[in-house]
Amino acid sequence: MWASPRTAWLLAALPTVASAGGDWLKFTFEGRLSAGYSGRASGADAFLTGDATLRFAPDWLGPVGAELGVYGRADALDTPHETYGTLTWDFSDAARLSVGVPRPAFDGFAVSALEAGFPALAIDITNQTRSAATFGAMFANWLPYGVSLAGDTDRLRYAVSVHSAAAPGATVAGLGLGTEIGDWQLSGAVELTDGEFSAKTQAVRSFGAVEAGIGYYAPGAAGASHLAEAFATFAVSDQLSLGAVVQLPVDGGSATGGVRARYEIGDSLAVSTGIATDAGAAPMLNAFLDWQF
């Protein structure tokens, strides 16, 4: 959707309005924007990636709100991204209905660790780790209208969504669940796209300064290889952490992965640098500034 690169670059300015406007306007901004260098493609070294939402929900509107969001990448060669726009209704502090072009339920769970350390590279495997509706909008000109319901209880985070894209006439329905049990974080999602089934699951555990996890991605709707993923981070200090991630196609193809170091500059800004290889290609440098809000 909205193939103009101006969409993604415009949202890069949104952190300046994070939690602004007082009770009358009350804009809030949540998510992540990254800008930097990646050797993944010749001629597209500089990149901007985003997975962020701007929300307008002043108190005088009661349970009603509106959201504008983006997920994708902008570089000199292309701007594959999906733009979200919804009207929302809060049933309570823990349940929200979104209508328009909402985020698919499938995308909010078992998120690939490649996105944290190598965001520009992660966009290239959207068909294997994210919703068919997201991939269709980013790479096949889909316009997936739909509805979603998301919320959480004391122990369970959940989301369900249904999208329909008139061209090519596809219907995408998804369900995602996540919970924490002791030191474990467990999440997973399933999705049905015109009779084709996709699923993913992830388990993450903390071991003091180390956090490690595994994931499995079965992109049936995309007809692509299943992926097994393993990752870990080590907190050297409050500011510095080291991390690694590897993805292995279960059909025996070459692995994708990398190692990185991340330094927290402040509460919302960090710098990350690392080396990655994509499906056995030559190692590539990856360095970026990362804003999280």
Short mmCIF file of C-alpha atoms in Angstrom, two decimals, residues 17-29 54-62 64-66:
data_model
loop_
_atom_site.label_atom_id
_atom_site.label_comp_id
_atom_site.label_asym_id
_atom_site.label_seq_id
_atom_site.Cartn_x
_atom_site.Cartn_y
_atom_site.Cartn_z
CA VAL A 17 5.08 14.01 18.73
CA ALA A 18 5.28 10.97 21.00
CA SER A 19 2.81 11.43 23.86
CA ALA A 20 1.95 15.02 22.95
CA GLY A 21 -1.03 17.37 22.73
CA GLY A 22 -2.49 17.12 26.21
CA ASP A 23 -6.01 15.84 26.85
CA TRP A 24 -7.51 17.72 23.87
CA LEU A 25 -5.36 16.14 21.15
CA LYS A 26 -3.49 13.34 22.92
CA PHE A 27 -1.29 11.86 20.22
CA THR A 28 0.89 8.92 21.22
CA PHE A 29 3.58 7.18 19.21
CA LEU A 54 0.70 6.92 15.71
CA ARG A 55 -2.48 6.92 17.83
CA PHE A 56 -5.04 9.71 18.27
CA ALA A 57 -7.30 9.07 21.27
CA PRO A 58 -8.26 12.23 23.22
CA ASP A 59 -10.31 11.78 26.37
CA TRP A 60 -13.30 13.64 24.91
CA LEU A 61 -13.76 10.87 22.30
CA GLY A 62 -14.32 8.30 25.06
CA VAL A 64 -13.06 5.94 20.16
CA GLY A 65 -9.63 6.44 18.62
CA ALA A 66 -7.75 6.41 15.32
#
